[in-house]
PDB file of C-alpha atoms in Angstrom:
ATOM      1  CA  MET A   1      77.328 -95.599-109.782  1.00 44.00           C
ATOM      2  CA  VAL A   2      80.290 -93.879-111.186  1.00 40.00           C
ATOM      3  CA  MET A   3      80.428 -94.431-114.998  1.00 38.00           C
ATOM      4  CA  GLU A   4      77.801 -95.120-117.597  1.00 40.00           C
ATOM      5  CA  GLY A   5      79.487 -98.389-118.511  1.00 37.00           C
ATOM      6  CA  ARG A   6      78.843 -99.564-114.906  1.00 40.00           C
ATOM      7  CA  VAL A   7      75.195 -98.542-114.606  1.00 40.00           C
ATOM      8  CA  CYS A   8      73.713-101.981-115.357  1.00 37.00           C
ATOM      9  CA  GLU A   9      76.332-103.654-113.127  1.00 44.00           C
ATOM     10  CA  ASP A  10      75.529-101.422-110.192  1.00 58.00           C
ATOM     11  CA  LEU A  11      71.796-101.130-110.445  1.00 72.00           C
ATOM     12  CA  THR A  12      70.828-104.351-108.681  1.00 86.00           C
ATOM     13  CA  PRO A  13      68.582-105.003-105.646  1.00 88.00           C
ATOM     14  CA  ARG A  14      71.758-105.594-103.645  1.00 90.00           C
ATOM     15  CA  TYR A  15      73.062-102.124-104.573  1.00 92.00           C
ATOM     16  CA  TYR A  16      69.755-100.393-103.605  1.00 94.00           C
ATOM     17  CA  ALA A  17      69.563-102.388-100.390  1.00 93.00           C
ATOM     18  CA  LEU A  18      73.055-101.335 -99.393  1.00 93.00           C
ATOM     19  CA  CYS A  19      72.322 -97.669-100.276  1.00 95.00           C
ATOM     20  CA  ALA A  20      69.133 -97.726 -98.144  1.00 96.00           C
ATOM     21  CA  ILE A  21      70.827 -99.368 -95.205  1.00 96.00           C
ATOM     22  CA  GLY A  22      73.734 -96.959 -95.526  1.00 96.00           C
ATOM     23  CA  GLY A  23      71.356 -94.015 -95.620  1.00 96.00           C
ATOM     24  CA  MET A  24      69.343 -95.172 -92.739  1.00 97.00           C
ATOM     25  CA  LEU A  25      72.414 -95.840 -90.380  1.00 96.00           C
ATOM     26  CA  SER A  26      74.167 -92.708 -91.432  1.00 95.00           C
ATOM     27  CA  ALA A  27      71.220 -90.389 -91.076  1.00 94.00           C
ATOM     28  CA  GLY A  28      69.901 -91.904 -87.819  1.00 95.00           C
ATOM     29  CA  THR A  29      73.191 -91.919 -85.993  1.00 94.00           C
ATOM     30  CA  THR A  30      74.228 -88.406 -87.118  1.00 92.00           C
ATOM     31  CA  HIS A  31      70.858 -86.883 -86.248  1.00 90.00           C
ATOM     32  CA  LEU A  32      70.977 -88.618 -82.929  1.00 93.00           C
ATOM     33  CA  ALA A  33      74.438 -87.038 -82.187  1.00 90.00           C
ATOM     34  CA  ILE A  34      73.225 -83.442 -82.811  1.00 87.00           C
ATOM     35  CA  THR A  35      69.977 -83.767 -80.793  1.00 90.00           C
ATOM     36  CA  PRO A  36      71.116 -80.972 -78.259  1.00 92.00           C
ATOM     37  CA  LEU A  37      71.590 -78.469 -81.129  1.00 87.00           C
ATOM     38  CA  ASP A  38      68.294 -79.468 -82.546  1.00 87.00           C
ATOM     39  CA  VAL A  39      66.539 -78.838 -79.177  1.00 90.00           C
ATOM     40  CA  LEU A  40      68.096 -75.366 -79.157  1.00 91.00           C
ATOM     41  CA  LYS A  41      66.954 -74.713 -82.783  1.00 84.00           C
ATOM     42  CA  VAL A  42      63.381 -75.844 -82.251  1.00 85.00           C
ATOM     43  CA  ASN A  43      62.997 -73.775 -79.036  1.00 88.00           C
ATOM     44  CA  MET A  44      64.452 -70.693 -80.711  1.00 86.00           C
ATOM     45  CA  GLN A  45      61.962 -71.041 -83.557  1.00 80.00           C
ATOM     46  CA  VAL A  46      58.885 -71.646 -81.376  1.00 83.00           C
ATOM     47  CA  HIS A  47      59.731 -69.216 -78.575  1.00 86.00           C
ATOM     48  CA  PRO A  48      61.833 -66.468 -80.425  1.00 86.00           C
ATOM     49  CA  ILE A  49      61.184 -63.819 -77.771  1.00 86.00           C
ATOM     50  CA  LYS A  50      62.176 -65.970 -74.787  1.00 89.00           C
ATOM     51  CA  TYR A  51      65.152 -67.484 -76.597  1.00 88.00           C
ATOM     52  CA  TYR A  52      66.553 -64.683 -78.576  1.00 84.00           C
ATOM     53  CA  SER A  53      70.089 -66.182 -79.002  1.00 86.00           C
ATOM     54  CA  ILE A  54      71.811 -69.515 -78.872  1.00 86.00           C
ATOM     55  CA  SER A  55      73.436 -68.685 -75.469  1.00 91.00           C
ATOM     56  CA  SER A  56      70.248 -67.469 -73.924  1.00 91.00           C
ATOM     57  CA  CYS A  57      68.363 -70.482 -75.098  1.00 92.00           C
ATOM     58  CA  PHE A  58      71.107 -72.890 -73.788  1.00 93.00           C
ATOM     59  CA  THR A  59      71.412 -71.264 -70.413  1.00 94.00           C
ATOM     60  CA  THR A  60      67.627 -70.832 -69.875  1.00 94.00           C
ATOM     61  CA  LEU A  61      66.796 -74.383 -70.797  1.00 92.00           C
ATOM     62  CA  LEU A  62      69.506 -75.796 -68.495  1.00 93.00           C
ATOM     63  CA  ARG A  63      68.339 -73.616 -65.621  1.00 92.00           C
ATOM     64  CA  GLU A  64      64.674 -74.375 -66.026  1.00 91.00           C
ATOM     65  CA  GLN A  65      64.684 -78.075 -67.176  1.00 90.00           C
ATOM     66  CA  GLY A  66      68.139 -79.428 -66.440  1.00 92.00           C
ATOM     67  CA  PRO A  67      70.732 -81.190 -68.670  1.00 93.00           C
ATOM     68  CA  ALA A  68      68.351 -83.893 -69.641  1.00 91.00           C
ATOM     69  CA  VAL A  69      66.390 -81.286 -71.764  1.00 91.00           C
ATOM     70  CA  LEU A  70      69.150 -81.316 -74.381  1.00 92.00           C
ATOM     71  CA  TRP A  71      68.423 -84.908 -75.341  1.00 92.00           C
ATOM     72  CA  LYS A  72      64.643 -84.552 -75.522  1.00 89.00           C
ATOM     73  CA  GLY A  73      63.235 -86.042 -78.640  1.00 88.00           C
ATOM     74  CA  TRP A  74      66.230 -88.286 -79.344  1.00 92.00           C
ATOM     75  CA  THR A  75      64.048 -91.300 -80.270  1.00 91.00           C
ATOM     76  CA  GLY A  76      62.173 -89.241 -82.888  1.00 90.00           C
ATOM     77  CA  LYS A  77      65.525 -88.074 -84.235  1.00 91.00           C
ATOM     78  CA  PHE A  78      67.068 -91.509 -84.512  1.00 94.00           C
ATOM     79  CA  PHE A  79      64.123 -93.585 -85.878  1.00 95.00           C
ATOM     80  CA  GLY A  80      62.453 -90.695 -87.876  1.00 94.00           C
ATOM     81  CA  TYR A  81      65.624 -89.558 -89.619  1.00 94.00           C
ATOM     82  CA  GLY A  82      66.771 -93.069 -89.982  1.00 96.00           C
ATOM     83  CA  ALA A  83      63.671 -93.825 -91.966  1.00 96.00           C
ATOM     84  CA  GLN A  84      64.052 -90.680 -93.944  1.00 96.00           C
ATOM     85  CA  GLY A  85      67.759 -91.427 -94.687  1.00 96.00           C
ATOM     86  CA  GLY A  86      66.932 -94.871 -95.927  1.00 97.00           C
ATOM     87  CA  CYS A  87      64.419 -93.580 -98.387  1.00 97.00           C
ATOM     88  CA  ARG A  88      66.320 -90.399 -99.268  1.00 97.00           C
ATOM     89  CA  PHE A  89      69.581 -92.142-100.270  1.00 96.00           C
ATOM     90  CA  GLY A  90      68.241 -95.572-101.447  1.00 96.00           C
ATOM     91  CA  LEU A  91      65.476 -94.087-103.567  1.00 97.00           C
ATOM     92  CA  TYR A  92      67.730 -91.303-104.928  1.00 97.00           C
ATOM     93  CA  GLU A  93      69.989 -93.899-106.413  1.00 95.00           C
ATOM     94  CA  TYR A  94      66.994 -95.920-107.755  1.00 95.00           C
ATOM     95  CA  PHE A  95      65.377 -92.825-109.385  1.00 96.00           C
ATOM     96  CA  LYS A  96      68.689 -91.617-110.745  1.00 94.00           C
ATOM     97  CA  GLY A  97      69.158 -95.011-112.503  1.00 91.00           C
ATOM     98  CA  ILE A  98      65.773 -94.706-114.039  1.00 93.00           C
ATOM     99  CA  TYR A  99      65.877 -91.042-115.004  1.00 94.00           C
ATOM    100  CA  SER A 100      69.466 -91.401-116.408  1.00 90.00           C
ATOM    101  CA  ASN A 101      68.111 -93.997-118.892  1.00 89.00           C
ATOM    102  CA  VAL A 102      64.941 -92.058-119.670  1.00 92.00           C
ATOM    103  CA  PHE A 103      66.463 -88.577-120.109  1.00 90.00           C
ATOM    104  CA  VAL A 104      69.551 -89.627-122.086  1.00 84.00           C
ATOM    105  CA  GLY A 105      71.603 -86.586-123.133  1.00 79.00           C
ATOM    106  CA  GLN A 106      69.781 -84.196-120.685  1.00 80.00           C
ATOM    107  CA  ASN A 107      71.608 -81.864-118.432  1.00 85.00           C
ATOM    108  CA  LYS A 108      72.865 -83.794-115.364  1.00 90.00           C
ATOM    109  CA  SER A 109      71.506 -81.317-112.918  1.00 92.00           C
ATOM    110  CA  PHE A 110      67.952 -81.987-114.254  1.00 94.00           C
ATOM    111  CA  VAL A 111      68.370 -85.681-113.504  1.00 94.00           C
ATOM    112  CA  PHE A 112      69.868 -84.932-110.012  1.00 95.00           C
ATOM    113  CA  PHE A 113      66.994 -82.529-109.192  1.00 96.00           C
ATOM    114  CA  LEU A 114      64.343 -84.901-110.411  1.00 97.00           C
ATOM    115  CA  SER A 115      65.789 -87.965-108.731  1.00 97.00           C
ATOM    116  CA  SER A 116      66.232 -86.219-105.369  1.00 97.00           C
ATOM    117  CA  ALA A 117      62.787 -84.584-105.465  1.00 97.00           C
ATOM    118  CA  SER A 118      61.120 -87.913-106.218  1.00 98.00           C
ATOM    119  CA  ALA A 119      62.989 -89.686-103.387  1.00 98.00           C
ATOM    120  CA  GLU A 120      62.247 -86.952-100.967  1.00 97.00           C
ATOM    121  CA  VAL A 121      58.541 -87.329-101.211  1.00 97.00           C
ATOM    122  CA  PHE A 122      58.629 -90.938 -99.916  1.00 97.00           C
ATOM    123  CA  ALA A 123      61.257 -89.938 -97.361  1.00 97.00           C
ATOM    124  CA  ASN A 124      59.102 -87.242 -95.829  1.00 95.00           C
ATOM    125  CA  VAL A 125      55.984 -89.323 -95.657  1.00 96.00           C
ATOM    126  CA  ALA A 126      58.131 -91.757 -93.578  1.00 96.00           C
ATOM    127  CA  LEU A 127      59.554 -88.983 -91.464  1.00 95.00           C
ATOM    128  CA  CYS A 128      56.469 -86.823 -90.809  1.00 94.00           C
ATOM    129  CA  PRO A 129      54.926 -88.866 -87.872  1.00 94.00           C
ATOM    130  CA  PHE A 130      58.194 -88.955 -86.062  1.00 94.00           C
ATOM    131  CA  GLU A 131      58.865 -85.234 -86.640  1.00 90.00           C
ATOM    132  CA  ALA A 132      55.394 -84.419 -85.297  1.00 90.00           C
ATOM    133  CA  ILE A 133      56.181 -86.042 -81.934  1.00 91.00           C
ATOM    134  CA  LYS A 134      59.744 -84.790 -81.774  1.00 89.00           C
ATOM    135  CA  VAL A 135      59.027 -81.081 -82.194  1.00 85.00           C
ATOM    136  CA  ARG A 136      56.239 -81.267 -79.582  1.00 88.00           C
ATOM    137  CA  VAL A 137      58.378 -83.083 -77.133  1.00 86.00           C
ATOM    138  CA  GLN A 138      61.287 -80.615 -77.541  1.00 86.00           C
ATOM    139  CA  ALA A 139      59.205 -77.429 -77.346  1.00 84.00           C
ATOM    140  CA  GLN A 140      56.444 -78.426 -74.875  1.00 84.00           C
ATOM    141  CA  PRO A 141      58.045 -79.564 -71.568  1.00 81.00           C
ATOM    142  CA  CYS A 142      55.013 -81.541 -70.288  1.00 81.00           C
ATOM    143  CA  TYR A 143      53.854 -83.015 -73.595  1.00 88.00           C
ATOM    144  CA  ALA A 144      55.526 -86.426 -73.503  1.00 84.00           C
ATOM    145  CA  LYS A 145      58.736 -88.215 -72.815  1.00 84.00           C
ATOM    146  CA  GLY A 146      59.227 -89.598 -76.358  1.00 84.00           C
ATOM    147  CA  LEU A 147      57.670 -91.756 -78.981  1.00 89.00           C
ATOM    148  CA  SER A 148      56.214 -94.416 -76.761  1.00 87.00           C
ATOM    149  CA  ASP A 149      53.790 -91.987 -74.957  1.00 89.00           C
ATOM    150  CA  GLY A 150      53.849 -89.218 -77.656  1.00 90.00           C
ATOM    151  CA  PHE A 151      52.272 -91.323 -80.445  1.00 90.00           C
ATOM    152  CA  PRO A 152      49.113 -92.411 -78.472  1.00 92.00           C
ATOM    153  CA  LYS A 153      48.749 -88.906 -76.984  1.00 91.00           C
ATOM    154  CA  LEU A 154      48.802 -87.135 -80.360  1.00 91.00           C
ATOM    155  CA  TYR A 155      46.517 -89.779 -81.927  1.00 92.00           C
ATOM    156  CA  ALA A 156      44.064 -89.435 -79.171  1.00 92.00           C
ATOM    157  CA  SER A 157      43.932 -85.628 -79.434  1.00 90.00           C
ATOM    158  CA  GLU A 158      44.188 -85.134 -83.214  1.00 89.00           C
ATOM    159  CA  GLY A 159      43.877 -88.439 -84.917  1.00 91.00           C
ATOM    160  CA  THR A 160      45.859 -89.408 -87.949  1.00 89.00           C
ATOM    161  CA  ARG A 161      45.762 -85.805 -89.232  1.00 88.00           C
ATOM    162  CA  GLY A 162      47.886 -84.785 -86.366  1.00 87.00           C
ATOM    163  CA  PHE A 163      50.760 -86.834 -87.561  1.00 91.00           C
ATOM    164  CA  TYR A 164      50.748 -85.156 -90.951  1.00 91.00           C
ATOM    165  CA  ARG A 165      49.751 -81.634 -90.077  1.00 84.00           C
ATOM    166  CA  GLY A 166      53.170 -80.451 -91.206  1.00 82.00           C
ATOM    167  CA  LEU A 167      53.567 -82.622 -94.209  1.00 90.00           C
ATOM    168  CA  ILE A 168      53.254 -79.818 -96.763  1.00 88.00           C
ATOM    169  CA  PRO A 169      55.745 -77.411 -95.172  1.00 80.00           C
ATOM    170  CA  LEU A 170      57.977 -80.398 -94.373  1.00 85.00           C
ATOM    171  CA  LEU A 171      57.958 -81.234 -98.130  1.00 90.00           C
ATOM    172  CA  GLY A 172      58.527 -77.492 -98.783  1.00 82.00           C
ATOM    173  CA  ARG A 173      61.569 -77.694 -96.551  1.00 81.00           C
ATOM    174  CA  ASN A 174      63.054 -80.932 -97.502  1.00 87.00           C
ATOM    175  CA  ILE A 175      62.431 -81.235-101.268  1.00 92.00           C
ATOM    176  CA  PRO A 176      64.368 -78.005-102.057  1.00 89.00           C
ATOM    177  CA  PHE A 177      66.996 -78.961 -99.489  1.00 89.00           C
ATOM    178  CA  SER A 178      67.338 -82.398-101.000  1.00 94.00           C
ATOM    179  CA  MET A 179      67.473 -81.089-104.554  1.00 95.00           C
ATOM    180  CA  VAL A 180      70.136 -78.552-103.732  1.00 93.00           C
ATOM    181  CA  MET A 181      72.092 -80.931-101.494  1.00 94.00           C
ATOM    182  CA  PHE A 182      72.368 -83.816-103.966  1.00 96.00           C
ATOM    183  CA  SER A 183      73.043 -81.626-106.941  1.00 95.00           C
ATOM    184  CA  THR A 184      75.750 -79.648-105.060  1.00 95.00           C
ATOM    185  CA  PHE A 185      77.284 -82.864-103.786  1.00 97.00           C
ATOM    186  CA  GLU A 186      77.454 -84.411-107.213  1.00 96.00           C
ATOM    187  CA  HIS A 187      78.876 -81.352-108.900  1.00 95.00           C
ATOM    188  CA  SER A 188      81.311 -80.778-105.964  1.00 96.00           C
ATOM    189  CA  VAL A 189      82.611 -84.351-106.385  1.00 96.00           C
ATOM    190  CA  ASP A 190      83.153 -83.838-110.058  1.00 94.00           C
ATOM    191  CA  PHE A 191      84.840 -80.430-109.517  1.00 94.00           C
ATOM    192  CA  LEU A 192      87.132 -81.689-106.779  1.00 95.00           C
ATOM    193  CA  TYR A 193      88.333 -84.675-108.848  1.00 94.00           C
ATOM    194  CA  ARG A 194      88.786 -82.594-112.062  1.00 92.00           C
ATOM    195  CA  ASN A 195      90.409 -79.503-110.543  1.00 92.00           C
ATOM    196  CA  MET A 196      92.031 -80.457-107.261  1.00 92.00           C
ATOM    197  CA  VAL A 197      92.665 -84.249-107.132  1.00 91.00           C
ATOM    198  CA  LYS A 198      93.205 -84.427-110.981  1.00 88.00           C
ATOM    199  CA  ARG A 199      92.969 -88.128-110.938  1.00 88.00           C
ATOM    200  CA  LYS A 200      90.167 -90.604-111.709  1.00 88.00           C
ATOM    201  CA  LYS A 201      88.312 -91.773-108.604  1.00 90.00           C
ATOM    202  CA  GLU A 202      89.394 -95.430-108.930  1.00 88.00           C
ATOM    203  CA  ASP A 203      92.953 -94.359-108.954  1.00 90.00           C
ATOM    204  CA  CYS A 204      92.727 -92.633-105.564  1.00 92.00           C
ATOM    205  CA  SER A 205      93.115 -94.239-102.145  1.00 93.00           C
ATOM    206  CA  ILE A 206      90.051 -94.912 -99.970  1.00 95.00           C
ATOM    207  CA  GLY A 207      91.188 -92.051 -97.597  1.00 95.00           C
ATOM    208  CA  GLN A 208      91.370 -89.657-100.586  1.00 94.00           C
ATOM    209  CA  GLN A 209      87.992 -90.659-101.816  1.00 96.00           C
ATOM    210  CA  LEU A 210      86.354 -90.191 -98.384  1.00 96.00           C
ATOM    211  CA  GLY A 211      88.173 -86.799 -98.084  1.00 96.00           C
ATOM    212  CA  VAL A 212      86.406 -85.660-101.307  1.00 96.00           C
ATOM    213  CA  THR A 213      83.177 -87.073 -99.959  1.00 97.00           C
ATOM    214  CA  CYS A 214      83.450 -84.975 -96.775  1.00 96.00           C
ATOM    215  CA  LEU A 215      84.394 -81.754 -98.627  1.00 96.00           C
ATOM    216  CA  ALA A 216      81.479 -82.202-101.057  1.00 96.00           C
ATOM    217  CA  GLY A 217      79.135 -83.135 -98.259  1.00 95.00           C
ATOM    218  CA  TYR A 218      79.902 -79.971 -96.254  1.00 92.00           C
ATOM    219  CA  ALA A 219      79.317 -77.767 -99.239  1.00 92.00           C
ATOM    220  CA  ALA A 220      76.092 -79.585 -99.990  1.00 94.00           C
ATOM    221  CA  GLY A 221      74.759 -79.268 -96.327  1.00 90.00           C
ATOM    222  CA  SER A 222      75.706 -75.599 -96.044  1.00 85.00           C
ATOM    223  CA  VAL A 223      73.984 -74.540 -99.230  1.00 87.00           C
ATOM    224  CA  GLY A 224      70.942 -76.643 -98.640  1.00 84.00           C
ATOM    225  CA  SER A 225      70.350 -75.358 -95.149  1.00 80.00           C
ATOM    226  CA  PHE A 226      70.042 -71.708 -96.339  1.00 80.00           C
ATOM    227  CA  ILE A 227      67.595 -72.667 -99.081  1.00 80.00           C
ATOM    228  CA  SER A 228      65.293 -74.569 -96.788  1.00 77.00           C
ATOM    229  CA  ASN A 229      65.364 -72.342 -93.650  1.00 78.00           C
ATOM    230  CA  PRO A 230      62.016 -70.602 -94.318  1.00 81.00           C
ATOM    231  CA  ALA A 231      60.062 -73.866 -94.452  1.00 77.00           C
ATOM    232  CA  ASP A 232      61.833 -75.194 -91.423  1.00 75.00           C
ATOM    233  CA  ASN A 233      60.555 -72.253 -89.372  1.00 79.00           C
ATOM    234  CA  ILE A 234      57.107 -72.862 -90.657  1.00 79.00           C
ATOM    235  CA  VAL A 235      57.252 -76.552 -89.668  1.00 73.00           C
ATOM    236  CA  SER A 236      58.012 -75.729 -86.083  1.00 73.00           C
ATOM    237  CA  SER A 237      55.259 -73.092 -85.926  1.00 75.00           C
ATOM    238  CA  LEU A 238      52.601 -75.417 -87.266  1.00 72.00           C
ATOM    239  CA  TYR A 239      53.530 -78.472 -85.125  1.00 66.00           C
ATOM    240  CA  ASN A 240      53.470 -76.389 -81.882  1.00 65.00           C
ATOM    241  CA  ARG A 241      50.116 -74.729 -82.753  1.00 64.00           C
ATOM    242  CA  LYS A 242      51.537 -71.284 -83.132  1.00 67.00           C
ATOM    243  CA  ALA A 243      49.411 -71.074 -86.314  1.00 65.00           C
ATOM    244  CA  ASP A 244      46.603 -73.037 -87.779  1.00 69.00           C
ATOM    245  CA  SER A 245      47.437 -72.579 -91.415  1.00 72.00           C
ATOM    246  CA  LEU A 246      50.399 -72.104 -93.708  1.00 73.00           C
ATOM    247  CA  ALA A 247      49.442 -68.538 -94.553  1.00 79.00           C
ATOM    248  CA  LEU A 248      48.936 -67.596 -90.921  1.00 81.00           C
ATOM    249  CA  ALA A 249      52.294 -69.133 -89.997  1.00 79.00           C
ATOM    250  CA  ILE A 250      54.000 -67.010 -92.641  1.00 80.00           C
ATOM    251  CA  LYS A 251      52.137 -63.912 -91.475  1.00 81.00           C
ATOM    252  CA  ASN A 252      53.024 -64.456 -87.795  1.00 80.00           C
ATOM    253  CA  ILE A 253      56.730 -65.185 -88.415  1.00 80.00           C
ATOM    254  CA  GLY A 254      57.244 -62.403 -91.060  1.00 82.00           C
ATOM    255  CA  LEU A 255      58.936 -62.706 -94.359  1.00 76.00           C
ATOM    256  CA  ALA A 256      62.394 -61.510 -93.312  1.00 78.00           C
ATOM    257  CA  ASN A 257      62.334 -63.810 -90.186  1.00 81.00           C
ATOM    258  CA  LEU A 258      61.476 -66.801 -92.318  1.00 80.00           C
ATOM    259  CA  PHE A 259      65.024 -66.592 -93.792  1.00 75.00           C
ATOM    260  CA  THR A 260      66.926 -65.347 -90.751  1.00 75.00           C
ATOM    261  CA  ARG A 261      65.331 -66.834 -87.688  1.00 79.00           C
ATOM    262  CA  SER A 262      67.555 -69.675 -86.260  1.00 72.00           C
ATOM    263  CA  LEU A 263      69.709 -69.645 -89.467  1.00 77.00           C
ATOM    264  CA  PRO A 264      73.104 -69.502 -87.701  1.00 77.00           C
ATOM    265  CA  ILE A 265      72.355 -72.513 -85.538  1.00 75.00           C
ATOM    266  CA  ARG A 266      70.754 -74.309 -88.376  1.00 76.00           C
ATOM    267  CA  MET A 267      73.830 -73.924 -90.586  1.00 76.00           C
ATOM    268  CA  LEU A 268      75.926 -75.002 -87.586  1.00 75.00           C
ATOM    269  CA  LEU A 269      73.600 -77.934 -87.260  1.00 74.00           C
ATOM    270  CA  VAL A 270      73.191 -79.061 -90.946  1.00 80.00           C
ATOM    271  CA  GLY A 271      76.690 -78.587 -92.367  1.00 83.00           C
ATOM    272  CA  PRO A 272      78.491 -81.003 -90.114  1.00 85.00           C
ATOM    273  CA  SER A 273      75.524 -83.297 -89.969  1.00 85.00           C
ATOM    274  CA  ILE A 274      75.304 -83.743 -93.756  1.00 91.00           C
ATOM    275  CA  THR A 275      79.147 -84.087 -93.853  1.00 93.00           C
ATOM    276  CA  LEU A 276      78.995 -86.912 -91.416  1.00 93.00           C
ATOM    277  CA  GLN A 277      76.050 -88.579 -93.185  1.00 94.00           C
ATOM    278  CA  TRP A 278      77.867 -88.656 -96.468  1.00 96.00           C
ATOM    279  CA  PHE A 279      81.066 -89.919 -94.732  1.00 97.00           C
ATOM    280  CA  PHE A 280      79.316 -92.763 -92.958  1.00 96.00           C
ATOM    281  CA  TYR A 281      77.172 -93.528 -96.050  1.00 97.00           C
ATOM    282  CA  ASP A 282      80.206 -93.877 -98.421  1.00 97.00           C
ATOM    283  CA  THR A 283      82.051 -95.829 -95.727  1.00 96.00           C
ATOM    284  CA  ILE A 284      79.213 -98.361 -95.610  1.00 95.00           C
ATOM    285  CA  LYS A 285      79.207 -98.475 -99.384  1.00 94.00           C
ATOM    286  CA  ILE A 286      82.899 -99.152 -99.438  1.00 94.00           C
ATOM    287  CA  LEU A 287      82.591-101.960 -96.833  1.00 93.00           C
ATOM    288  CA  GLY A 288      79.826-103.411 -99.045  1.00 91.00           C
ATOM    289  CA  GLY A 289      82.111-103.437-102.095  1.00 90.00           C
ATOM    290  CA  LEU A 290      80.557-100.419-103.828  1.00 91.00           C
ATOM    291  CA  PRO A 291      82.211 -97.253-105.057  1.00 91.00           C
ATOM    292  CA  THR A 292      81.875 -93.931-103.315  1.00 94.00           C
ATOM    293  CA  SER A 293      79.112 -91.554-104.255  1.00 94.00           C
ATOM    294  CA  GLY A 294      79.169 -88.980-106.993  1.00 91.00           C
ATOM    295  CA  GLU A 295      79.587 -89.100-110.703  1.00 82.00           C
ATOM    296  CA  VAL A 296      83.135 -88.325-111.946  1.00 75.00           C
ATOM    297  CA  THR A 297      84.824 -87.497-115.246  1.00 61.00           C
ATOM    298  CA  THR A 298      86.311 -90.587-116.936  1.00 57.00           C
ATOM    299  CA  ASP A 299      88.647 -88.591-119.105  1.00 56.00           C
ATOM    300  CA  MET A 300      90.400 -86.176-116.853  1.00 55.00           C
ATOM    301  CA  LYS A 301      92.177 -84.440-119.780  1.00 52.00           C
ATOM    302  CA  GLY A 302      89.220 -84.339-122.124  1.00 44.00           C
ATOM    303  CA  GLY A 303      86.623 -83.401-119.493  1.00 42.00           C
ATOM    304  CA  GLY A 304      84.011 -85.853-120.886  1.00 40.00           C
ATOM    305  CA  ARG A 305      81.543 -87.381-118.496  1.00 39.00           C
ATOM    306  CA  GLY A 306      81.350 -91.094-117.805  1.00 38.00           C
TER     307      GLY A 306
END
């Protein structure tokens, strides 16, 4: 969806289906690829005294559990974040189409925030059961091997509630992240075309368009990871029974640690991951005959939005 004159043309079931498939494949594959970094992050959050730095966590895990430990939880990453990505990207486009027509003349950021927040609610309901298993598998060596034995074990011990124990902090982590991520991406795309490329999107080559996508995606991921870091620490604490409530988790971790614990590795993790997601997502859209993501200015001289 690039210009207002094309909104009706783009917003079809085929468009949404391609966006959902693109989001599912891009998110699932990129999260799978960064599983080793995620294992380090989760263990540093759950056992901060034992794993006080990235290097200590890496060497200790390898020494105690072997190289295979770095790929623990990969099934939860692939299927869980694939489901989340399909909902996140597909429903974002769906809600953006609806809200753009409802809130005509409103600030674009308001539409981006509302669309991404609405989509993220559904995305996290889909992700939550997979995340519950993944975090336990990664931080508890003897818990389970993966989804196949993790799901029945968790259900037997905690019932359905166990799968959604961390839903509220997960929403608290991912809704602000998604709102900032999509808004930053949209504004970055517009800024890059207006001030650096200085040409309309349709006048640029596919390589140039994907280059803009990658730059905007990295900016979006980096900003979003900082905003959502406190809730990410709370999620890991709750899932691994380090606290029984949201308030107790915050008290145990400490206000300052909410923002700083595991932040370097999380920014290392999220920035490239989101960049790759946007790159694969827009590549799939191009292969499906759709334009790349992000609204752009139609009149590069006048600066008016299309």
